GROMACS .gro file of C-alpha atoms in nm:
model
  387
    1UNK     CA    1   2.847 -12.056 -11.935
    2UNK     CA    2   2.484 -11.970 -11.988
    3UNK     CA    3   2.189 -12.052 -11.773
    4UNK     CA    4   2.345 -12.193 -11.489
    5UNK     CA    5   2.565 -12.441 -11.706
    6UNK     CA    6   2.890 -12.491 -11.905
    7UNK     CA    7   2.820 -12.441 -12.246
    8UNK     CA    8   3.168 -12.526 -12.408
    9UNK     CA    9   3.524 -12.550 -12.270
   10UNK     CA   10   3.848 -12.486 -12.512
   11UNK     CA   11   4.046 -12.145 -12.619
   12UNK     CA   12   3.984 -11.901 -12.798
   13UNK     CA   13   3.566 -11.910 -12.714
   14UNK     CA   14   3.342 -11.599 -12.772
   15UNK     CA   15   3.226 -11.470 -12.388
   16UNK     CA   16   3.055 -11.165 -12.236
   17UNK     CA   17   3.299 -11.172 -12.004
   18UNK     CA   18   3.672 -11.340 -11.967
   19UNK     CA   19   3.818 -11.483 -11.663
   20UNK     CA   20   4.199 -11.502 -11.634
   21UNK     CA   21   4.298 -11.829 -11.541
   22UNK     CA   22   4.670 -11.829 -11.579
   23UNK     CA   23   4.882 -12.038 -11.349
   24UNK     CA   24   4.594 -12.189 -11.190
   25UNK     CA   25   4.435 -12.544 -11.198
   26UNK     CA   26   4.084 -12.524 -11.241
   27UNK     CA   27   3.838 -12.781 -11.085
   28UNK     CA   28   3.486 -12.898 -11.074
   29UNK     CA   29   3.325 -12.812 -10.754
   30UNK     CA   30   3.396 -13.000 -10.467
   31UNK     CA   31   3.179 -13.251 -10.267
   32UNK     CA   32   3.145 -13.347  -9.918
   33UNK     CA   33   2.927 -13.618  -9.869
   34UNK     CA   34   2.889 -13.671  -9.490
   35UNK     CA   35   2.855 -13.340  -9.322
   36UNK     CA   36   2.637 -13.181  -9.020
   37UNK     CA   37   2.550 -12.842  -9.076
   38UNK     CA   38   2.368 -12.723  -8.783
   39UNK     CA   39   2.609 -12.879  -8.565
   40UNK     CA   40   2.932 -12.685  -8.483
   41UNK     CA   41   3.126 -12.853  -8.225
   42UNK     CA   42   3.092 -13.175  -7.973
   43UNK     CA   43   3.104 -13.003  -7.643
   44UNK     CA   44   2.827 -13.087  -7.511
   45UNK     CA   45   2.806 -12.858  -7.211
   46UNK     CA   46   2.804 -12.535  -7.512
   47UNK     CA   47   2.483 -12.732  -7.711
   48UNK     CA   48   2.285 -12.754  -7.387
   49UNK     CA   49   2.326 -12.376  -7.282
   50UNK     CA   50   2.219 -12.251  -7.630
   51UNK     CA   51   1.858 -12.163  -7.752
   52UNK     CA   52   1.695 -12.412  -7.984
   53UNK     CA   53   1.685 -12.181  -8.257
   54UNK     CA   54   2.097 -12.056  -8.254
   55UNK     CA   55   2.178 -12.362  -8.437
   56UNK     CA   56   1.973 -12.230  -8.752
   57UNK     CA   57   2.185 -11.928  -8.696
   58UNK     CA   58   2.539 -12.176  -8.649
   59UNK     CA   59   2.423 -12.342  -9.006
   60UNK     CA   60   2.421 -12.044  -9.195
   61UNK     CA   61   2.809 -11.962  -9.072
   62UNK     CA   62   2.896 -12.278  -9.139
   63UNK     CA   63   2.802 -12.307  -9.496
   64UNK     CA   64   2.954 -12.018  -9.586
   65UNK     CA   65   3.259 -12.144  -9.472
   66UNK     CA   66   3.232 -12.490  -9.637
   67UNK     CA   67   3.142 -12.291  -9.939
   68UNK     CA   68   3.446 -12.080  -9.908
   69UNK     CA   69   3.719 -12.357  -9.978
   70UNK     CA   70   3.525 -12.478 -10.283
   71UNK     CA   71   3.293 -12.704 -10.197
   72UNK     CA   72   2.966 -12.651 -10.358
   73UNK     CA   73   2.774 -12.971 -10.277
   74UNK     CA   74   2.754 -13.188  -9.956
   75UNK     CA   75   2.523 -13.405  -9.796
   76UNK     CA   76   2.395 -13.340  -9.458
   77UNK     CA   77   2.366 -13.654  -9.239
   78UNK     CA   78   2.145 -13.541  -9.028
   79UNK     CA   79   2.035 -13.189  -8.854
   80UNK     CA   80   1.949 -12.978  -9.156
   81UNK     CA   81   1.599 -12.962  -9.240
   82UNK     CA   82   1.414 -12.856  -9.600
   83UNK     CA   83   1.385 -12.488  -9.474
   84UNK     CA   84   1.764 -12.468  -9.466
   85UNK     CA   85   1.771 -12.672  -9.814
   86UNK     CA   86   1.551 -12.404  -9.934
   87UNK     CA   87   1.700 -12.087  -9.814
   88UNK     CA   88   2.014 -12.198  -9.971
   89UNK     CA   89   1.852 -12.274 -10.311
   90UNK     CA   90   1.659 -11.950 -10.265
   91UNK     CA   91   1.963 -11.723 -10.214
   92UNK     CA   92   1.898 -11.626  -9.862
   93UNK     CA   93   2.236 -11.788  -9.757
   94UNK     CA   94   2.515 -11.828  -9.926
   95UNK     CA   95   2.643 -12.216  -9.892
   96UNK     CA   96   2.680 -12.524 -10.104
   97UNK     CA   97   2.370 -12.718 -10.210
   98UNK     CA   98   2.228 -12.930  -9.970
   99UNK     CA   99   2.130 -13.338 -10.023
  100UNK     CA  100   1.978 -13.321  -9.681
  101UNK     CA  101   1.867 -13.668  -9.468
  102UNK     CA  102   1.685 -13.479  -9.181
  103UNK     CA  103   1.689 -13.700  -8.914
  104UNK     CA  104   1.923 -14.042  -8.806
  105UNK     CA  105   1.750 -14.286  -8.750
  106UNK     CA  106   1.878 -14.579  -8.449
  107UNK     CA  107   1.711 -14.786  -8.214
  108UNK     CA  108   1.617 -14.784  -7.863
  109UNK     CA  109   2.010 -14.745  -7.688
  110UNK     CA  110   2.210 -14.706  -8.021
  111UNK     CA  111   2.408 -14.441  -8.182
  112UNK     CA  112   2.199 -14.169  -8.227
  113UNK     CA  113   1.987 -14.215  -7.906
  114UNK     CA  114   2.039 -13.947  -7.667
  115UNK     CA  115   1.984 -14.122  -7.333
  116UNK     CA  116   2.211 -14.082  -7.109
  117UNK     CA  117   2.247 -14.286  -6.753
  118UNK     CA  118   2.122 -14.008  -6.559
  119UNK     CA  119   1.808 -14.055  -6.703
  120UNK     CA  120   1.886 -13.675  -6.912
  121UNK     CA  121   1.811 -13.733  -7.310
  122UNK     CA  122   2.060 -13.537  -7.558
  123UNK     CA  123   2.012 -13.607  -7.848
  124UNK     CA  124   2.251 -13.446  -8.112
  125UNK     CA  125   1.983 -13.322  -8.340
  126UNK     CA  126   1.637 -13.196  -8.124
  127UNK     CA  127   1.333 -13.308  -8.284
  128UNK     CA  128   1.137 -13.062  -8.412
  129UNK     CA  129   0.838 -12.980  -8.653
  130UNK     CA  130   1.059 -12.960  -8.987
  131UNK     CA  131   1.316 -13.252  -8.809
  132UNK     CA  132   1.084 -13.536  -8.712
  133UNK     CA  133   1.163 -13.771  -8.417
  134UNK     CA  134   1.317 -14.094  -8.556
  135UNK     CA  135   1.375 -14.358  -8.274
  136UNK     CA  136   1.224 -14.666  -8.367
  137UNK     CA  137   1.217 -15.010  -8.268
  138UNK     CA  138   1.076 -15.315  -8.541
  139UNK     CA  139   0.982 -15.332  -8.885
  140UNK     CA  140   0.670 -15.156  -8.823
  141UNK     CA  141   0.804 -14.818  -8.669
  142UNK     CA  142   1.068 -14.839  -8.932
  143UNK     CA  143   0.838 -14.825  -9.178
  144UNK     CA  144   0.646 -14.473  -9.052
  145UNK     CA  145   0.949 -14.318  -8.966
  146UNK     CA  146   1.106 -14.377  -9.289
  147UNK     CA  147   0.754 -14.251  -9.418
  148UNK     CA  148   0.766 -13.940  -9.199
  149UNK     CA  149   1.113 -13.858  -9.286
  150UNK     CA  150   1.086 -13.844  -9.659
  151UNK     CA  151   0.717 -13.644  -9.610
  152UNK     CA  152   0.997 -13.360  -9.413
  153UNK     CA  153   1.182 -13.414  -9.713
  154UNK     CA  154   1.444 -13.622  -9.635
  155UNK     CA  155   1.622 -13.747  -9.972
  156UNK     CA  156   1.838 -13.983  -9.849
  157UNK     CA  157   1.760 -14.236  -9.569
  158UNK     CA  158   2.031 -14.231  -9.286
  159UNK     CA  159   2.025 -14.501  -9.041
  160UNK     CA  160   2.305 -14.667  -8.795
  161UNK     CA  161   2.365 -15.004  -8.769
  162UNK     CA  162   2.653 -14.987  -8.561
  163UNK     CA  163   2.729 -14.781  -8.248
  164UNK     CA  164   2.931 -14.509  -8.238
  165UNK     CA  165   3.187 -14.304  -8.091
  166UNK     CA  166   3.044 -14.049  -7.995
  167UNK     CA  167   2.785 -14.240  -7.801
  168UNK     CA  168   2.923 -14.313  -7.473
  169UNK     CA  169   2.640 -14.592  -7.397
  170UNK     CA  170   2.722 -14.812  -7.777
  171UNK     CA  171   3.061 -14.950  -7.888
  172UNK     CA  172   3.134 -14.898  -8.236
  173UNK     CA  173   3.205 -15.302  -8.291
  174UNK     CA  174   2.848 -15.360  -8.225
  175UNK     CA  175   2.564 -15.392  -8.484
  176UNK     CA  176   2.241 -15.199  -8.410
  177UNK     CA  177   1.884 -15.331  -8.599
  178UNK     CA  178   1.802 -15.640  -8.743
  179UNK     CA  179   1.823 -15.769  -9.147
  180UNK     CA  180   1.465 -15.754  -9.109
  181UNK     CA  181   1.431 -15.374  -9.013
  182UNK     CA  182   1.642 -15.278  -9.260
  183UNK     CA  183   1.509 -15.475  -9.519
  184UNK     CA  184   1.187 -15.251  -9.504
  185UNK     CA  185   1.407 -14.920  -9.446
  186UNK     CA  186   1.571 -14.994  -9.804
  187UNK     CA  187   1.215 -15.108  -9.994
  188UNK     CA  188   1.062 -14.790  -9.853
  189UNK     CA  189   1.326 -14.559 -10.012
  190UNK     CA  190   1.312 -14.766 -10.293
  191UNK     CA  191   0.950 -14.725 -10.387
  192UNK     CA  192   0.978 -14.298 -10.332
  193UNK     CA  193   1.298 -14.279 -10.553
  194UNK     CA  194   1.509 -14.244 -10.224
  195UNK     CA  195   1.872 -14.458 -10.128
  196UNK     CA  196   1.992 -14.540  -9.746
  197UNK     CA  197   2.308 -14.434  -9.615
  198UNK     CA  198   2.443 -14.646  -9.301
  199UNK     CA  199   2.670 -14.498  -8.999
  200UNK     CA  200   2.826 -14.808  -9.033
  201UNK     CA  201   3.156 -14.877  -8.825
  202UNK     CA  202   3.161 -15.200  -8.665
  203UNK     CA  203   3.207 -15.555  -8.899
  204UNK     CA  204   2.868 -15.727  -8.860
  205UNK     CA  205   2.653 -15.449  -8.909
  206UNK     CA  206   2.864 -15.334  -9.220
  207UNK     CA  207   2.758 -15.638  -9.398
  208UNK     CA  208   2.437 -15.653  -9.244
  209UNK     CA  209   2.346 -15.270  -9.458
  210UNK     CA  210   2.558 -15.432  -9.739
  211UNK     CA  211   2.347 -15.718  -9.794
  212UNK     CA  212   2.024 -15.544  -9.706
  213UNK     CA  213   2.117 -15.326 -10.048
  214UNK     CA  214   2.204 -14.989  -9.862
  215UNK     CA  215   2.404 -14.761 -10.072
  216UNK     CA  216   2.678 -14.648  -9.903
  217UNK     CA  217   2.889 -14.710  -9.609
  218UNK     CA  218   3.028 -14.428  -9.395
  219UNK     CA  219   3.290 -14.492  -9.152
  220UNK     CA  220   3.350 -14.790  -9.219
  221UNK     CA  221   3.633 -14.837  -8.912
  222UNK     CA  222   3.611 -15.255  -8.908
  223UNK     CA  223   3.648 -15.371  -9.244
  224UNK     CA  224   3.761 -15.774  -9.315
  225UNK     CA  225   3.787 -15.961  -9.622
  226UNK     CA  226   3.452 -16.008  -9.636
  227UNK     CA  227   3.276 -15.705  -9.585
  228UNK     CA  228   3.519 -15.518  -9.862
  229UNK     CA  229   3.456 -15.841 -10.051
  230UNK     CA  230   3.032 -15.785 -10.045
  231UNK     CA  231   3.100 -15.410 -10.101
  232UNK     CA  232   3.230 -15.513 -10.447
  233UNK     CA  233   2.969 -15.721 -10.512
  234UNK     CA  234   2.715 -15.479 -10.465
  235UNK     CA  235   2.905 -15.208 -10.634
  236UNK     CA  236   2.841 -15.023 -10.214
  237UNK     CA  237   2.998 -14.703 -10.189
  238UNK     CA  238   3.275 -14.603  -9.874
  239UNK     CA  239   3.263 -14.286  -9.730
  240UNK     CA  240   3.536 -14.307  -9.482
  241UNK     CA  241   3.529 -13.965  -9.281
  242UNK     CA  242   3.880 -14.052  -9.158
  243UNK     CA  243   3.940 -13.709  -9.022
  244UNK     CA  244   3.632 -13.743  -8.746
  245UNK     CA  245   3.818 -13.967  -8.512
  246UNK     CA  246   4.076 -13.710  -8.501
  247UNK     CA  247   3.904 -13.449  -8.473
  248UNK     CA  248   3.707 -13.591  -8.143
  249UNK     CA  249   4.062 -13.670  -8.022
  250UNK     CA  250   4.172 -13.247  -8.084
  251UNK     CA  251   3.866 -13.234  -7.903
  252UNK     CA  252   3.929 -13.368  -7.594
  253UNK     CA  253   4.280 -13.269  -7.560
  254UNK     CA  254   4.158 -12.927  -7.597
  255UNK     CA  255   3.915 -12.951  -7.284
  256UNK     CA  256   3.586 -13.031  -7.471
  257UNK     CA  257   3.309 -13.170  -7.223
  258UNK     CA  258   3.359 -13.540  -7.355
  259UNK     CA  259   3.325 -13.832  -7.135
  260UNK     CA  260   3.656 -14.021  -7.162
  261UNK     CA  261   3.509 -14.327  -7.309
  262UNK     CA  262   3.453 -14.101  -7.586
  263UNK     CA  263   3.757 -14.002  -7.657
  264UNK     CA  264   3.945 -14.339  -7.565
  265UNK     CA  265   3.683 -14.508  -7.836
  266UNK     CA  266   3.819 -14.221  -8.098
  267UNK     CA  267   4.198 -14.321  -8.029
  268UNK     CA  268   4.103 -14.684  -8.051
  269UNK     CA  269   3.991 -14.697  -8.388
  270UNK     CA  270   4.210 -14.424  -8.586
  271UNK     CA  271   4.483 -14.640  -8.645
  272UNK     CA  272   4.264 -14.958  -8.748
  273UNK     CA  273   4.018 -14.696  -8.934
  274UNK     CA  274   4.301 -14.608  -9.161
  275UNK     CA  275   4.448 -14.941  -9.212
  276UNK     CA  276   4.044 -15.006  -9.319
  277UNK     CA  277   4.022 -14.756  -9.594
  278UNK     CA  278   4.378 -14.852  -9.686
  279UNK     CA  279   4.262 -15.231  -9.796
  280UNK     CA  280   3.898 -15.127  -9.927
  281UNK     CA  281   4.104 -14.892 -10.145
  282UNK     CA  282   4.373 -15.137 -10.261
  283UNK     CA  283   4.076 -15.385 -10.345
  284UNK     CA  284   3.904 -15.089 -10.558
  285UNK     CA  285   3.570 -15.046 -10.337
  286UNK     CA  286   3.443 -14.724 -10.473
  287UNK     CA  287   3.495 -14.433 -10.252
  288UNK     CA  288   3.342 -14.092 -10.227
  289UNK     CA  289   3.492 -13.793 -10.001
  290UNK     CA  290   3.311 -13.751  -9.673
  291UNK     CA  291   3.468 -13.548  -9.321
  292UNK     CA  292   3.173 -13.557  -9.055
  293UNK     CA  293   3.247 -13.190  -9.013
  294UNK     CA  294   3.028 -13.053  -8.743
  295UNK     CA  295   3.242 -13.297  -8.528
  296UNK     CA  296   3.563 -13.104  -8.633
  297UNK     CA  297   3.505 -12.734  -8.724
  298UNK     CA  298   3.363 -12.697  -9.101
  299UNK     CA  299   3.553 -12.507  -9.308
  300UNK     CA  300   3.869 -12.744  -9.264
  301UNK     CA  301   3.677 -13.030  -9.447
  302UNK     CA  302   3.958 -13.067  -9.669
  303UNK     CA  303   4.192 -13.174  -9.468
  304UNK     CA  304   4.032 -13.512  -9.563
  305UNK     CA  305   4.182 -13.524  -9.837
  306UNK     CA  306   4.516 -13.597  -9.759
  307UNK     CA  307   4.406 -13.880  -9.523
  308UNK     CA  308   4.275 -14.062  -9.811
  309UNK     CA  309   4.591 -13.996  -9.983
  310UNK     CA  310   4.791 -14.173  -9.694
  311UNK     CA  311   4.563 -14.474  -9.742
  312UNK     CA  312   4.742 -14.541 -10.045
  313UNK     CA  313   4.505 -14.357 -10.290
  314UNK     CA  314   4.686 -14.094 -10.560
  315UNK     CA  315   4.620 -13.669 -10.568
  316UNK     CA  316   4.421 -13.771 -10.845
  317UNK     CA  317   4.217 -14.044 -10.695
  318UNK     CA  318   4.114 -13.824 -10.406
  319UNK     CA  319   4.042 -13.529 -10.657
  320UNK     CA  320   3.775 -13.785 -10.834
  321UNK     CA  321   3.646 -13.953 -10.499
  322UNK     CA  322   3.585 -13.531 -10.429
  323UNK     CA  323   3.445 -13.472 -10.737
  324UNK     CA  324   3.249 -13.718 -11.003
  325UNK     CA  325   3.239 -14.025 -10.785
  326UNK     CA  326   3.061 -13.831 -10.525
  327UNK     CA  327   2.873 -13.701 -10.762
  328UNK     CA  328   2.761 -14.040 -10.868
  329UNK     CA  329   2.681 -14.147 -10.538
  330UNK     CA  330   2.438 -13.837 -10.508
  331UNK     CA  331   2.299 -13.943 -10.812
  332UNK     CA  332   2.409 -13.597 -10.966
  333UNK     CA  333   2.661 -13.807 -11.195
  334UNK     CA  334   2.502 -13.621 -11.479
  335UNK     CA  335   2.497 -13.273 -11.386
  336UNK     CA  336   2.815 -13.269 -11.131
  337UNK     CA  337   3.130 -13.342 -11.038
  338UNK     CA  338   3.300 -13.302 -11.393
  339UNK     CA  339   3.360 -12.971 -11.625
  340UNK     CA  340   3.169 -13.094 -11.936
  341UNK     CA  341   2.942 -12.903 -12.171
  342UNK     CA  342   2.579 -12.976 -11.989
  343UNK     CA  343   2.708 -12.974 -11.655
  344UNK     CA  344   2.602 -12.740 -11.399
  345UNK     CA  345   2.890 -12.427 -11.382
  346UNK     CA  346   3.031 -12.569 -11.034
  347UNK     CA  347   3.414 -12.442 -11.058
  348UNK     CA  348   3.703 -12.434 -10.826
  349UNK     CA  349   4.031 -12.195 -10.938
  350UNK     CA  350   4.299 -12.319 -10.738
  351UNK     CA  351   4.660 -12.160 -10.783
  352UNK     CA  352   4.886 -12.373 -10.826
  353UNK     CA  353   4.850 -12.767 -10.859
  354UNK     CA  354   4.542 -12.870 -10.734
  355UNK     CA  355   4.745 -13.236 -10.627
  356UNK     CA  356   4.895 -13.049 -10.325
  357UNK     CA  357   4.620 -13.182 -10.110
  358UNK     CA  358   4.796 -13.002  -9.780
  359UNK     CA  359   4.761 -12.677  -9.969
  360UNK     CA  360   4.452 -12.700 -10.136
  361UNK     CA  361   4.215 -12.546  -9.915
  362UNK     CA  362   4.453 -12.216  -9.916
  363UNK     CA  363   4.534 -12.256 -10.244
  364UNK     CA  364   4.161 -12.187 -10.330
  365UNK     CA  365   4.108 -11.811 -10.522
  366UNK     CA  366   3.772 -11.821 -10.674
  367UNK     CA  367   3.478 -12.065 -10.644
  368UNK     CA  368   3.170 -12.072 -10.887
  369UNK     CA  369   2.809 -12.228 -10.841
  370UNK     CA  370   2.537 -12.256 -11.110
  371UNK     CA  371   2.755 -12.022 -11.311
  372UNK     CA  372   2.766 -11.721 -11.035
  373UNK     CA  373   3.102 -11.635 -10.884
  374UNK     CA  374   3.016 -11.672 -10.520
  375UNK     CA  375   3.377 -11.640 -10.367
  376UNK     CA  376   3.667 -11.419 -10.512
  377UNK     CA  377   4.033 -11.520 -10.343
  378UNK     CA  378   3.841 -11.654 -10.060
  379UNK     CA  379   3.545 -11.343  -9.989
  380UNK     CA  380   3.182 -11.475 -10.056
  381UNK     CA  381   3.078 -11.232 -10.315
  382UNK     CA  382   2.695 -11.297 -10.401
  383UNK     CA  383   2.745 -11.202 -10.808
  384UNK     CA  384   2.675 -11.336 -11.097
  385UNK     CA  385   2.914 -11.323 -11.376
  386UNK     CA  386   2.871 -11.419 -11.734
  387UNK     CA  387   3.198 -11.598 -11.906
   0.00000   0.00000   0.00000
């Protein structure tokens, strides 16, 4: 490795400095593609007793812990802002590096608006100077906020266009903004070099981001024929987040302050969730590894994995929809996900075989970023070594 990167892989190679591998597997880093870092858990009765600024404070724990299992890249889907992106890439906090979004963006009553019927708003990310509002209604107020979001620098475009269930005023079957107002959300990330991601969970507004040209589809709970059909035909990625529902279900049987609409919504749609990714897998859709963590605890993101794994899909499919597919659908295809001379250092040493998914998180003994070893046998240690 030398600046950052892999220089050449094979035995018997000339290095400052030799790591001993034996017995382990050894991996690219790992990728999480749907993930809310300044958000720690769903009760809200904790969020609304904490200062503003303790979430900043949350974020930094919770990188380190997502770091910690080997994950080295994620995508926040809204809550992190660019001074948390940068304070990461500046070595102020140890944590994977950060595609951030910013901001959600919904309409007036839909997933993501914090209104509640006692006239209290909540939303799940504050606005704030470096996390701009991003409520909109029509074309027009679709277009500024997109505009404002990538000036914060958003680099992804998240929007709903289905409610949610975490949302106790939206139901997860119904579709949120029109063809029209996502038409100009997708041209507007289009001209600045920027995709859209859709919380996407019921049918109609699935195909409604599909056809619009959005990239990728998380949820992804209410899946037919035709929606897994269109997401072939437009090559749309699935980020299925399977272990979310359950973890809003641990959630409520463990006393969080969750309406029970909530949680009933959450045991609704596990079962057909699954049975979702199961055909969208079977048909080949293209899927990346997402978890949503910030709704369950981060640091356990991998228990994603072997979700995926009982949706049909093989150790080794989940190991690439964790590693070079979500790499593509970063657009970091070229520089991540794979251990290639070129590539950026990003290494996982896992003892063992890296195909027991229910073992892999403790499994993992040393993780490396940009060529530094930032974790030995699961202790962050902030140096760089040479090999």
């Amino acid at each position: 490795m030398a600046d950052g990167r892999i220089v050449d892989i094979g035995t018997g190679l000339d290095g400052d400095e030799v790591v001993d591998c034996t017995g382990t597997t050894l991996l690219p880093g790992l990728i999480d593609c749907h993930v809310h870092v300044t958000v720690s858990e769903i009760n809200v009765m904790h969020r609304l007793y904490r200062p503003f600024s303790y979430q900043f404070y949350e974020a930094a724990q919770n990188l380190r812990r997502t770091l910690e299992i080997g994950i080295t890249t994620v995508r926040d889907a809204a809550g992190a802002d660019l001074g948390i992106k940068q304070a990461v890439e500046d070595g102020l906090l140890p944590g994977p590096r950060l595609q951030i979004s910013v901001n959600a963006i919904t309409q007036t009553g839909g997933h993501g608006d914090g209104w509640l019927p006692s006239g209290h708003c909540v939303p799940l990310s504050l606005p704030h100077p470096g996390r701009p509002p991003s409520l909109v209604d029509g074309p027009d107020e679709m277009r500024r906020t997109a505009r404002t979001l990538i000036r914060a620098g958003a680099e992804v475009l998240k929007v709903c266009t289905t409610g949610g269930v975490l949302s106790p005023g939206d139901d997860p079957k119904h579709s949120q903004f029109t063809p029209a107002e996502l038409d100009v959300l997708v041209a507007e990330a289009a001209m600045q070099g920027r995709y859209v991601m859709a919380h996407a969970q019921g049918t109609d507004g699935i195909k409604n981001a599909i056809r619009v040209g959005i990239r990728s589809i998380e949820h992804g709970m209410y899946l037919d024929d035709e929606a897994i059909d269109l997401m072939l035909q437009h090559q749309t990625w699935l980020v299925p987040t399977l272990v979310a529902p359950v973890n809003v279900i641990r959630a409520g049987k463990a006393g969080a302050a969750l309406p029970e609409v909530v949680v009933r919504k959450a045991e609704e749609v596990a079962e057909i969730h699954a049975e979702s990714v199961r055909r969208a897998a079977a048909a080949g859709v293209r899927i990346a590894m997402g978890t949503d963590s910030g709704v369950g605890p981060h640091g356990t993101n991998l228990e994603e994995l072997p979700l995926m794994a009982a949706c049909g899909m093989s150790p080794a499919e989940v190991l690439v929809a964790t590693t070079s597919s979500a790499a593509t659908l970063l657009g970091y295809g070229d520089e991540l996900g794979r251990i290639a001379p070129g590539y950026r250092a990003d290494l996982v040493v896992v003892a063992g075989s890296a195909y027991d998914l229910d073992q892999l998180a403790g499994n993992v003994r040393e993780v490396w970023k940009d060529g530094a070893r930032v974790v030995d046998s699961g202790e962050p240690t902030g140096k760089t070594v040479r090999a």
